[in-house]
Coordinates of C-alpha atoms in Angstrom, one line a residue:
Chain A
M1 CA 0.2 -0.1 -0.3
S2 CA 1.6 3.3 -1.0
Q3 CA 1.8 6.1 1.6
I4 CA 1.6 9.6 1.1
T5 CA 3.5 12.3 3.1
S6 CA 3.0 15.1 4.0
N7 CA 5.6 16.6 2.0
Q8 CA 3.5 15.4 -0.9
V9 CA 0.4 17.4 0.5
Q10 CA 2.4 20.0 0.8
H11 CA 3.6 20.5 -3.0
I12 CA 0.1 19.9 -4.4
M13 CA -0.4 23.0 -2.3
R14 CA 1.8 25.0 -3.2
L15 CA 1.4 24.3 -6.7
A16 CA -2.6 24.8 -6.1
K17 CA -1.6 28.2 -5.0
L18 CA -3.8 27.5 -0.9
R19 CA -2.0 27.7 2.4
F20 CA -2.3 25.3 5.0
T21 CA -1.3 25.5 8.5
P22 CA 0.3 22.6 10.2
E23 CA -2.6 21.3 11.5
E24 CA -5.0 21.5 8.1
L25 CA -1.8 19.8 6.7
E26 CA -1.5 17.1 8.9
D27 CA -4.9 16.2 9.0
F28 CA -5.0 16.8 5.4
T29 CA -2.4 14.2 4.7
V30 CA -4.4 11.1 7.2
Q31 CA -7.4 11.6 4.7
F32 CA -5.2 11.9 1.3
N33 CA -4.0 8.0 2.7
Q34 CA -7.9 7.7 4.2
I35 CA -8.3 8.6 0.1
V36 CA -6.2 6.5 -1.6
A37 CA -6.5 3.5 0.3
Y38 CA -10.4 3.7 -0.3
V39 CA -9.2 3.4 -3.9
E40 CA -7.0 1.2 -3.6
Q41 CA -9.9 -2.1 -2.9
L42 CA -10.0 -1.7 -6.4
E43 CA -7.4 -3.5 -7.0
Q44 CA -8.6 -6.5 -5.4
A45 CA -11.6 -6.9 -7.8
D46 CA -10.4 -9.0 -10.6
T47 CA -10.4 -6.9 -14.1
E48 CA -9.2 -10.1 -15.7
G49 CA -10.4 -10.0 -19.7
V50 CA -12.5 -6.7 -18.8
M51 CA -12.9 -4.0 -21.1
P52 CA -11.7 -0.2 -19.5
M53 CA -14.8 1.6 -19.2
T54 CA -14.0 5.4 -19.2
S55 CA -16.7 6.5 -19.3
S56 CA -20.4 4.9 -17.3
L57 CA -22.2 7.4 -20.8
E58 CA -23.6 4.7 -23.2
E59 CA -23.9 7.7 -25.7
L60 CA -21.3 7.4 -28.7
N61 CA -20.3 10.8 -30.8
I62 CA -22.0 13.5 -29.1
M63 CA -20.7 16.8 -31.7
R64 CA -21.9 19.9 -32.0
D65 CA -21.6 22.0 -35.6
D66 CA -18.7 24.6 -35.6
V67 CA -20.9 27.7 -34.9
P68 CA -20.0 30.8 -32.8
G69 CA -22.3 30.9 -29.8
P70 CA -23.2 34.1 -26.8
M71 CA -19.6 34.7 -24.9
L72 CA -18.9 36.8 -21.1
S73 CA -17.5 39.9 -21.3
A74 CA -14.4 41.0 -20.4
A75 CA -15.9 42.6 -17.1
E76 CA -18.2 39.7 -16.2
A77 CA -15.2 36.9 -17.5
L78 CA -13.2 38.1 -14.8
R79 CA -16.0 39.3 -11.8
N80 CA -14.9 36.5 -9.5
A81 CA -11.1 36.9 -9.7
P82 CA -9.0 37.8 -7.1
K83 CA -6.4 40.6 -9.1
K84 CA -7.1 42.2 -12.5
T85 CA -5.4 44.8 -14.3
E86 CA -6.9 46.4 -17.3
G87 CA -8.4 43.2 -19.0
F88 CA -5.7 40.2 -18.1
F89 CA -5.8 38.4 -14.6
T90 CA -3.5 38.9 -12.6
V91 CA -1.4 36.1 -10.5
P92 CA 2.1 36.0 -8.8
K93 CA 4.9 36.0 -10.4
V94 CA 4.8 32.5 -12.1
I95 CA 8.8 32.3 -11.6
G96 CA 11.2 29.8 -14.1
E97 CA 9.4 28.1 -17.0
V98 CA 7.3 25.7 -17.1
E99 CA 7.0 23.4 -20.2
E100 CA 3.7 22.5 -20.5
Chain B
M1 CA 27.0 20.1 -17.7
T2 CA 28.9 22.5 -19.6
D3 CA 28.0 24.6 -22.9
T4 CA 32.0 25.6 -22.5
A5 CA 33.1 22.6 -24.4
T6 CA 35.9 23.9 -26.1
I7 CA 37.0 21.0 -28.7
E8 CA 37.4 22.0 -32.2
L9 CA 35.4 20.6 -34.8
T10 CA 36.4 19.9 -37.7
P11 CA 34.1 18.9 -40.8
E12 CA 36.2 14.7 -39.9
L13 CA 35.0 14.3 -36.0
I14 CA 31.1 15.8 -37.4
A15 CA 31.3 13.8 -40.2
R16 CA 31.6 10.6 -37.3
Y17 CA 27.8 11.6 -36.1
E18 CA 24.7 10.5 -36.9
P19 CA 21.8 13.1 -35.9
V20 CA 18.7 12.2 -35.3
I21 CA 15.8 14.4 -35.0
G22 CA 11.8 14.0 -34.6
L23 CA 9.6 16.7 -34.8
E24 CA 6.6 17.4 -33.0
I25 CA 4.4 19.7 -34.6
H26 CA 2.2 22.1 -33.1
A27 CA -0.8 23.3 -34.8
Q28 CA -3.4 25.7 -34.6
L29 CA -7.4 24.9 -36.4
L30 CA -9.1 27.7 -37.8
T31 CA -11.9 26.8 -37.0
N32 CA -14.7 28.9 -36.1
T33 CA -15.1 28.3 -32.2
K34 CA -12.9 27.0 -29.8
A35 CA -12.3 22.4 -29.6
F36 CA -15.4 22.1 -26.4
S37 CA -17.1 25.8 -26.1
R38 CA -19.1 27.9 -29.2
A39 CA -16.9 30.7 -27.9
A40 CA -14.7 32.5 -30.8
T41 CA -11.3 31.6 -31.6
E42 CA -11.2 34.8 -33.7
A43 CA -10.0 36.9 -31.5
G44 CA -9.8 41.0 -31.3
P45 CA -6.7 43.0 -29.3
W46 CA -8.6 42.9 -26.2
P47 CA -7.9 40.3 -23.7
N48 CA -9.8 38.0 -22.0
T49 CA -13.3 39.0 -24.4
N50 CA -13.5 35.7 -26.0
T51 CA -14.2 33.5 -22.9
D52 CA -17.6 31.5 -21.9
P53 CA -18.3 29.2 -18.6
V54 CA -16.6 26.1 -20.8
V55 CA -12.7 28.3 -21.2
L56 CA -12.8 29.6 -17.9
G57 CA -13.4 26.4 -16.3
H58 CA -15.9 27.4 -14.1
P59 CA -17.6 24.3 -11.8
G60 CA -20.6 22.7 -13.8
T61 CA -19.6 23.0 -17.2
L62 CA -18.8 20.3 -19.6
P63 CA -17.0 20.4 -23.1
V64 CA -18.9 19.2 -26.2
L65 CA -17.1 18.7 -28.8
N66 CA -17.2 20.2 -31.9
R67 CA -17.0 18.3 -34.8
R68 CA -15.2 20.5 -37.5
V69 CA -11.8 19.5 -35.0
V70 CA -12.3 15.5 -36.1
E71 CA -13.2 16.7 -39.6
F72 CA -9.9 18.8 -39.7
A73 CA -7.7 16.0 -38.1
I74 CA -9.1 13.0 -40.0
R75 CA -7.9 15.7 -43.6
M76 CA -4.9 15.7 -41.7
G77 CA -3.8 12.3 -41.3
L78 CA -5.8 11.4 -44.9
A79 CA -3.0 14.3 -46.3
T80 CA 0.1 11.8 -44.4
N81 CA -1.7 8.7 -45.4
S82 CA -2.1 7.6 -41.6
Q83 CA -3.8 5.8 -40.6
I84 CA -7.5 6.7 -38.6
R85 CA -8.4 5.3 -35.6
R86 CA -11.9 4.1 -35.8
R87 CA -12.4 4.0 -32.1
C88 CA -10.8 7.0 -29.7
G89 CA -11.5 8.9 -26.8
F90 CA -10.1 12.1 -25.4
A91 CA -7.6 12.1 -21.9
R92 CA -6.6 14.0 -19.5
K93 CA -3.7 15.8 -19.0
N94 CA -3.1 17.2 -15.6
Y95 CA -0.6 20.4 -15.2
F96 CA -1.0 23.4 -13.0
Y97 CA -0.6 26.4 -14.5
P98 CA -2.3 29.7 -14.1
D99 CA -3.6 29.9 -18.0
L100 CA -4.5 26.7 -17.7
P101 CA -7.8 27.5 -16.2
K102 CA -9.1 24.1 -15.9
G103 CA -5.9 22.6 -13.9
Y104 CA -6.1 19.8 -17.0
Q105 CA -5.8 20.1 -20.5
I106 CA -8.2 17.9 -22.6
S107 CA -6.0 16.1 -25.5
Q108 CA -5.3 12.6 -26.3
S109 CA -3.2 10.4 -24.7
D110 CA -2.2 6.5 -26.4
E111 CA -5.6 6.8 -28.8
P112 CA -4.4 9.1 -31.0
I113 CA -6.8 10.0 -34.5
C114 CA -4.1 9.3 -36.9
Y115 CA -0.6 7.2 -36.6
E116 CA 1.3 5.2 -38.8
G117 CA 1.9 8.1 -41.2
W118 CA 3.8 9.0 -43.8
I119 CA 4.9 12.3 -45.9
E120 CA 7.8 12.0 -48.4
I121 CA 10.2 15.5 -48.3
E122 CA 12.9 16.6 -51.2
L123 CA 15.5 17.0 -50.3
D124 CA 18.4 19.3 -51.9
G125 CA 19.5 17.1 -55.3
G126 CA 15.9 16.7 -56.2
E127 CA 15.4 13.5 -54.3
T128 CA 12.2 12.3 -52.2
K129 CA 13.1 11.0 -48.7
R130 CA 10.1 9.7 -46.7
I131 CA 9.3 10.4 -42.9
G132 CA 7.2 8.9 -40.8
I133 CA 4.7 10.2 -38.9
T134 CA 3.4 8.7 -35.3
R135 CA 0.6 10.4 -34.1
I136 CA -1.8 13.0 -34.8
H137 CA -3.5 13.9 -32.2
M138 CA -6.2 16.5 -31.3
E139 CA -7.0 19.1 -27.2
E140 CA -6.5 22.1 -26.9
D141 CA -4.6 25.3 -26.5
A142 CA -3.9 27.0 -23.3
G143 CA -4.2 31.1 -22.8
K144 CA -0.8 33.1 -23.0
S145 CA 1.3 34.6 -20.1
I146 CA 2.7 37.5 -19.6
H147 CA 5.6 37.4 -17.8
D148 CA 7.2 41.2 -18.8
L149 CA 4.4 43.3 -18.7
D150 CA 4.2 44.1 -14.6
I151 CA 7.5 43.7 -12.9
T152 CA 5.4 41.5 -10.0
N153 CA 2.3 39.7 -11.4
T154 CA 1.8 37.3 -14.4
L155 CA -0.8 38.8 -16.1
V156 CA -3.2 35.9 -18.3
D157 CA -5.3 36.3 -21.2
L158 CA -7.6 33.8 -22.6
N159 CA -8.8 34.4 -26.0
R160 CA -6.3 31.8 -26.6
A161 CA -7.1 29.2 -24.5
G162 CA -9.6 26.1 -25.7
T163 CA -8.3 26.9 -29.4
P164 CA -8.0 23.6 -31.3
L165 CA -5.2 22.5 -31.9
I166 CA -3.7 19.3 -33.5
E167 CA -0.2 18.0 -32.5
I168 CA 1.8 16.3 -34.9
V169 CA 5.1 13.5 -34.5
S170 CA 7.1 12.8 -36.8
E171 CA 9.7 9.5 -36.4
P172 CA 13.1 9.7 -35.9
D173 CA 13.3 9.9 -39.5
I174 CA 15.2 13.2 -40.0
R175 CA 18.9 13.7 -40.0
S176 CA 19.9 16.6 -40.8
A177 CA 18.8 20.3 -40.2
S178 CA 17.8 21.3 -43.2
E179 CA 15.4 17.8 -43.9
A180 CA 13.5 18.9 -40.8
Y181 CA 13.8 22.4 -42.7
S182 CA 11.8 20.6 -45.9
Y183 CA 9.6 18.9 -43.3
L184 CA 8.7 21.0 -41.6
M185 CA 7.9 23.3 -45.0
Q186 CA 6.2 20.6 -46.5
M187 CA 4.6 20.4 -43.0
K188 CA 2.7 23.8 -43.7
S189 CA 2.1 23.9 -47.2
I190 CA 0.4 21.2 -46.7
L191 CA -1.6 22.6 -43.8
T192 CA -2.2 25.3 -45.6
Y193 CA -3.3 23.0 -48.2
L194 CA -5.8 21.9 -46.4
E195 CA -7.5 24.9 -45.7
I196 CA -7.1 24.1 -42.2
C197 CA -4.2 26.0 -40.1
S198 CA -2.8 29.3 -41.1
G199 CA 0.6 28.4 -40.8
N200 CA 2.4 31.1 -39.6
M201 CA 4.5 30.4 -37.1
E202 CA 5.5 34.2 -36.0
E203 CA 2.0 34.6 -34.9
G204 CA 1.9 30.7 -33.2
A205 CA -0.3 29.1 -35.0
L206 CA 2.7 26.7 -36.4
R207 CA 4.5 25.6 -33.3
C208 CA 7.4 23.5 -32.8
D209 CA 9.8 21.1 -30.9
A210 CA 12.9 19.2 -32.2
N211 CA 14.2 15.8 -30.7
I212 CA 17.9 15.8 -31.6
S213 CA 20.4 13.6 -30.8
V214 CA 23.8 12.6 -32.3
R215 CA 25.2 8.9 -31.9
R216 CA 28.1 7.6 -34.2
R217 CA 28.0 6.2 -37.6
G218 CA 26.5 3.5 -37.6
A219 CA 25.8 2.5 -34.6
E220 CA 22.5 0.9 -34.2
A221 CA 21.3 2.9 -30.3
F222 CA 20.0 6.0 -30.3
G223 CA 22.0 8.8 -27.7
V224 CA 20.6 10.9 -25.2
K225 CA 17.6 13.1 -27.0
T226 CA 17.7 17.0 -25.6
E227 CA 14.2 18.7 -26.7
V228 CA 14.9 22.1 -28.1
K229 CA 11.6 24.6 -28.2
N230 CA 11.2 27.5 -28.4
L231 CA 11.2 27.9 -31.5
N232 CA 9.5 30.1 -33.7
S233 CA 10.6 31.0 -37.1
F234 CA 10.6 28.5 -40.2
R235 CA 15.2 29.7 -40.7
N236 CA 15.5 29.7 -36.2
V237 CA 14.0 25.3 -37.2
E238 CA 17.2 25.2 -38.9
K239 CA 19.6 27.2 -37.2
A240 CA 18.5 25.7 -33.6
I241 CA 18.7 22.1 -34.8
E242 CA 22.4 22.7 -36.4
Y243 CA 23.4 24.4 -33.1
E244 CA 22.6 21.9 -30.9
I245 CA 23.8 18.5 -32.7
L246 CA 27.1 20.8 -33.2
R247 CA 27.1 21.1 -29.2
Q248 CA 26.3 17.7 -29.0
I249 CA 28.8 16.5 -30.6
A250 CA 31.4 19.0 -28.9
A251 CA 30.1 17.9 -25.6
I252 CA 30.3 14.4 -26.1
E253 CA 33.8 14.4 -28.0
S254 CA 34.9 16.0 -24.5
G255 CA 33.8 13.1 -22.7
E256 CA 30.6 14.7 -21.1
T257 CA 27.2 12.8 -20.9
I258 CA 25.0 14.4 -22.7
T259 CA 21.7 14.8 -20.5
Q260 CA 17.6 14.1 -21.2
E261 CA 16.6 18.0 -21.0
T262 CA 14.8 20.2 -22.3
R263 CA 16.6 23.1 -23.5
L264 CA 15.3 26.8 -24.9
W265 CA 16.7 28.5 -28.4
D266 CA 17.9 31.8 -28.2
A267 CA 17.8 33.7 -31.3
G268 CA 19.3 36.3 -30.1
A269 CA 22.7 34.7 -28.9
R270 CA 21.9 31.7 -31.4
S271 CA 22.4 29.7 -28.8
T272 CA 20.0 26.8 -26.7
R273 CA 20.5 26.8 -22.7
A274 CA 19.0 24.2 -20.8
M275 CA 15.7 25.6 -19.6
R276 CA 16.0 25.9 -14.9
S277 CA 15.1 22.5 -13.7
K278 CA 12.1 21.8 -12.6
E279 CA 12.1 20.5 -9.1
F280 CA 9.6 17.8 -9.9
A281 CA 10.0 15.6 -12.3
H282 CA 6.6 15.9 -14.7
D283 CA 3.5 13.1 -14.3
Y284 CA 0.6 14.4 -16.0
R285 CA -1.3 11.9 -14.7
Y286 CA -3.0 11.0 -18.3
F287 CA -6.2 9.8 -17.1
P288 CA -10.2 9.7 -19.7
E289 CA -11.0 12.7 -19.6
P290 CA -14.9 11.4 -17.9
D291 CA -16.9 14.0 -19.5
L292 CA -17.0 13.4 -22.9
V293 CA -17.6 10.6 -25.1
P294 CA -16.0 8.1 -26.9
L295 CA -15.5 8.9 -30.4
V296 CA -16.7 6.1 -33.2
I297 CA -15.7 7.4 -36.9
A298 CA -17.1 5.7 -39.9
D299 CA -16.0 4.3 -43.5
A300 CA -18.7 6.8 -44.3
M301 CA -16.9 10.1 -42.8
I302 CA -13.3 8.9 -44.3
E303 CA -15.1 8.6 -47.0
E304 CA -16.6 12.4 -47.5
I305 CA -13.5 13.9 -45.9
R306 CA -11.1 12.3 -48.2
A307 CA -13.2 12.9 -51.6
G308 CA -13.0 16.6 -50.0
L309 CA -9.0 16.7 -50.6
P310 CA -7.5 18.7 -52.3
E311 CA -4.6 18.6 -54.8
L312 CA -1.3 19.2 -52.8
A313 CA 1.2 21.3 -53.7
I314 CA 3.5 18.9 -54.1
A315 CA 1.2 17.0 -56.8
R316 CA 0.5 19.9 -57.8
K317 CA 3.8 21.5 -59.3
Q318 CA 4.8 18.4 -60.9
R319 CA 1.0 19.1 -63.0
F320 CA 2.2 21.8 -63.7
T321 CA 4.7 21.1 -65.8
T322 CA 3.8 18.3 -67.7
Q323 CA -0.2 20.3 -68.1
Y324 CA 2.0 24.2 -68.2
G325 CA 4.8 22.1 -69.3
L326 CA 6.6 25.5 -67.0
P327 CA 10.1 24.7 -65.3
L328 CA 10.0 23.0 -62.7
Y329 CA 10.9 26.2 -61.1
D330 CA 8.4 28.0 -61.8
A331 CA 6.2 25.4 -60.5
A332 CA 7.5 25.2 -57.3
I333 CA 7.0 29.0 -56.6
L334 CA 3.5 28.9 -58.3
T335 CA 3.0 26.1 -55.9
E336 CA 4.2 27.4 -52.5
T337 CA 0.6 28.0 -51.8
R338 CA -3.0 26.6 -52.7
D339 CA -4.5 30.0 -53.7
L340 CA -1.1 31.9 -55.9
G341 CA -1.6 28.5 -58.2
D342 CA -5.1 28.9 -58.6
Y343 CA -4.8 32.4 -59.4
F344 CA -2.3 31.3 -62.0
E345 CA -4.8 28.1 -63.2
R346 CA -7.3 30.2 -63.9
V347 CA -5.4 33.2 -65.3
C348 CA -3.9 29.9 -67.4
G349 CA -7.5 29.3 -68.3
A350 CA -8.2 32.5 -69.3
I351 CA -6.3 32.2 -72.1
K352 CA -6.7 32.3 -75.7
Q353 CA -4.4 30.6 -77.3
Q354 CA -3.7 27.8 -75.0
S355 CA 0.0 27.1 -75.4
P356 CA 3.2 26.6 -73.3
E357 CA 4.6 29.7 -74.8
R358 CA 1.4 31.3 -73.4
F359 CA 1.6 29.4 -70.2
K360 CA 4.9 30.4 -69.8
I361 CA 4.6 34.5 -70.2
A362 CA 1.7 34.2 -67.6
S363 CA 4.3 32.6 -65.5
N364 CA 6.6 35.3 -66.1
I365 CA 4.5 37.9 -65.3
M366 CA 2.8 36.8 -62.4
M367 CA 7.2 35.9 -60.9
T368 CA 8.3 39.5 -62.2
E369 CA 5.4 41.4 -61.9
V370 CA 2.8 39.9 -59.1
L371 CA 4.6 38.3 -56.7
R372 CA 7.0 41.6 -56.2
V373 CA 3.8 43.8 -55.8
L374 CA 2.7 41.1 -53.2
A375 CA 5.7 41.2 -51.7
E376 CA 5.7 45.5 -51.7
Q377 CA 2.3 45.3 -50.7
K378 CA 2.6 43.1 -48.3
V379 CA -0.3 41.3 -49.3
E380 CA -1.6 38.0 -50.4
I381 CA -2.4 36.8 -53.5
A382 CA -6.5 37.1 -51.8
G383 CA -6.1 40.5 -51.7
F384 CA -4.7 41.0 -54.8
G385 CA -6.4 43.6 -57.0
I386 CA -5.9 42.1 -60.5
P387 CA -8.5 39.8 -61.3
P388 CA -6.6 36.5 -63.1
E389 CA -8.9 36.7 -66.7
R390 CA -7.2 40.5 -67.6
L391 CA -3.2 39.3 -65.9
A392 CA -4.5 37.1 -69.2
E393 CA -5.5 39.8 -71.7
L394 CA -1.8 40.6 -69.8
A395 CA 0.4 38.4 -71.4
E396 CA -2.3 37.3 -74.9
L397 CA -1.2 41.4 -75.6
F398 CA 3.3 40.9 -74.7
A399 CA 2.1 36.8 -76.9
D400 CA 0.4 38.5 -80.0
D401 CA 4.0 41.3 -80.3
V402 CA 1.6 44.0 -80.1
V403 CA 3.5 45.6 -77.1
S404 CA 7.3 44.4 -75.9
S405 CA 8.4 43.3 -72.4
K406 CA 9.4 47.3 -71.2
N407 CA 5.9 47.3 -71.9
V408 CA 4.0 45.2 -69.8
K409 CA 5.6 46.2 -66.9
D410 CA 4.5 50.2 -67.6
I411 CA 0.5 48.3 -68.4
F412 CA 0.9 46.4 -65.9
A413 CA 1.7 49.6 -63.2
E414 CA -1.0 51.6 -64.8
M415 CA -3.3 48.4 -63.9
L416 CA -2.2 47.7 -60.5
T417 CA -5.3 51.5 -60.2
S418 CA -7.1 50.8 -63.2
P419 CA -9.8 49.5 -64.2
K420 CA -9.8 50.0 -67.8
S421 CA -8.5 46.1 -70.3
A422 CA -4.5 46.2 -71.3
K423 CA -5.6 46.9 -74.4
E424 CA -7.2 50.5 -73.1
I425 CA -4.0 51.4 -72.1
S426 CA -2.0 50.3 -74.4
E427 CA -3.5 51.8 -76.7
E428 CA -3.5 55.2 -74.8
K429 CA -0.6 55.5 -73.9
G430 CA 0.7 54.5 -77.5
F431 CA 2.3 51.3 -76.4
V432 CA 0.7 49.0 -79.2
Q433 CA 4.2 47.8 -80.4
V434 CA 4.7 48.2 -84.9
S435 CA 4.6 45.5 -86.6
D436 CA 4.1 46.4 -89.6
T437 CA 6.9 45.1 -92.1
A438 CA 6.9 47.4 -94.6
F439 CA 7.4 50.3 -92.1
L440 CA 9.6 48.3 -90.1
E441 CA 12.1 47.7 -92.9
E442 CA 12.1 50.9 -94.0
A443 CA 13.6 51.5 -90.5
V444 CA 16.2 49.2 -91.2
A445 CA 17.2 50.3 -94.8
Q446 CA 17.3 54.1 -92.4
V447 CA 19.6 53.4 -89.9
I448 CA 21.6 50.7 -91.8
A449 CA 22.1 54.1 -94.6
A450 CA 23.1 56.3 -91.8
N451 CA 25.9 54.4 -90.8
P452 CA 28.0 52.8 -93.3
G453 CA 30.9 52.1 -91.3
Q454 CA 29.5 49.9 -88.9
A455 CA 27.9 48.6 -91.6
E456 CA 30.9 47.2 -93.3
A457 CA 32.7 46.9 -89.7
Y458 CA 30.0 44.3 -88.5
R459 CA 30.0 42.7 -92.2
G460 CA 33.8 42.4 -91.6
G461 CA 32.8 39.8 -88.0
K462 CA 32.5 42.2 -85.6
G463 CA 28.9 40.6 -84.5
N464 CA 29.0 42.5 -81.7
L465 CA 27.7 46.1 -83.5
F466 CA 24.4 43.7 -83.9
G467 CA 23.8 45.3 -80.1
Y468 CA 24.0 48.9 -82.0
F469 CA 21.8 48.5 -85.2
V470 CA 18.7 46.9 -83.1
G471 CA 19.4 50.3 -80.9
E472 CA 19.8 52.7 -83.1
T473 CA 16.6 50.7 -85.0
M474 CA 14.4 51.5 -81.1
K475 CA 15.5 54.9 -81.5
L476 CA 14.1 55.2 -84.7
T477 CA 11.1 54.3 -84.0
K478 CA 10.3 55.5 -81.2
G479 CA 11.0 52.3 -78.7
K480 CA 7.5 50.9 -80.8
A481 CA 9.2 48.7 -83.2
N482 CA 8.6 45.0 -82.6
P483 CA 12.1 44.3 -81.2
K484 CA 11.9 40.4 -82.9
M485 CA 11.1 41.5 -85.8
V486 CA 13.6 44.2 -86.5
S487 CA 16.5 41.7 -85.1
Q488 CA 15.2 39.2 -87.4
L489 CA 14.8 42.3 -90.5
L490 CA 18.4 43.7 -89.2
K491 CA 19.8 40.1 -89.9
Q492 CA 18.7 39.4 -93.2
R493 CA 19.5 43.4 -94.6
L494 CA 22.6 43.6 -92.7
E495 CA 23.5 40.1 -94.7
Q496 CA 22.1 40.0 -97.5
A497 CA 24.2 43.4 -98.8
N498 CA 27.1 41.0 -98.1

């Protein structure tokens, strides 16, 4: 069984730009491990010869025509943004180069 | 590892190594709307004006696939001799970055829509080489992060977010920087002929990353590769690959080992440098996108798309040499873009007396006059003012010896701003070339009579005096004489009297 460390939780926290108190970090670490343990029960199922199921939907080929619909104004698009500057979302400086 | 290897790279040393290159091309698709939402792709000058709740990744929104994205991907697949996967789906590629609002990019992972294709590229010697296509998959673009407008913050514009892309991954079949350049140009040609991508690298509509390694000639195993990014022009792709090949050879020769890493091309410094190492190795945690249903592609859809495929540049170029009798050089230039080739074919179609000589005259006017004006005005042929039928008239005026080649230039210049026909302009300007034999014989006779000394010298063997007689005759007729006829008549007359 894999074990999630508090360092890993901290890493996710930083990536998601969240801040936890030490108590919260400990709580979340416990919860992460509980979730992983819960999901790991699936490994007990015998899936030999079973087609992987990627969706519970029965339908196929749901597509739409290439016709524009309504869009949001910049003001509306930015309404929930904690910080904005002249029509841009503003986020803390991204340091370094991140590979896409 | 350092970049300061100081080994001297002699041609003999370089020749001991074989570069192995694969390219990844991202092509923005020319759809009206985004890949998974109805927001328009065409963005104005203002940031964040092309969004909707799906693009912004608001909770509760669901993606719906744009049918045209699938059609375009299949079009590219067929044009590159690829297999089309009959059943495929999308996957989430997860990573954190501010210009990726959902925290994942919808892409395709182990089920790309097209696979196992190939294209042919032309090498310098006129030979062709086949380059394999590993896969072509559909995905959405991210937004844009702007790091240099604000000192303390990064600014995010989501206009581009969700724009459909296809990623075309080649096999490691490319063996030099110039082959990589040819491959990329060929891909651009195919994408633009198919009218699925603008092909503009400077604007980011076409992006290219290169995987590069070198190995000793004769070796089976590949060397350690680096991935070079930030190649934002066709020439930069060639330069960056050239640089990286030499850097790797120099490193190996000085006993270093190549590290598998991502490097950025710095066009200013003309070198590549390692990207700052990331804290953690990337794990994109790909998993099937649960919000989209599987895609099953029917044979009928593939056949319909196949039937609508245009003739591609490489085939058209060959046809231009056979159907119009053009030299390969002309054919290559006139088929560079689909619109230019269409224009030329319309000019030829409008020529009344169909003959290879006349098609060549049309080609000459296109290459010397039309392309020059397009370059000067920085417009494409679609924005060119003279309709092909009118250009055909000009070509015929010259072909019929009514006007001289010098007149063609002047009439063409006038046609750019005038709705009048080439014939009307030439008549107005008194350009009409004189091909009246009696009149020209008289002029030639006069010139010879006025220059007895030169005539004597010519007959005595000074053949280079011939041009002098042509010039004098043209002067006498105020440039209106048909030069071809003048030459003929002069030759006859000068030799007769001998």
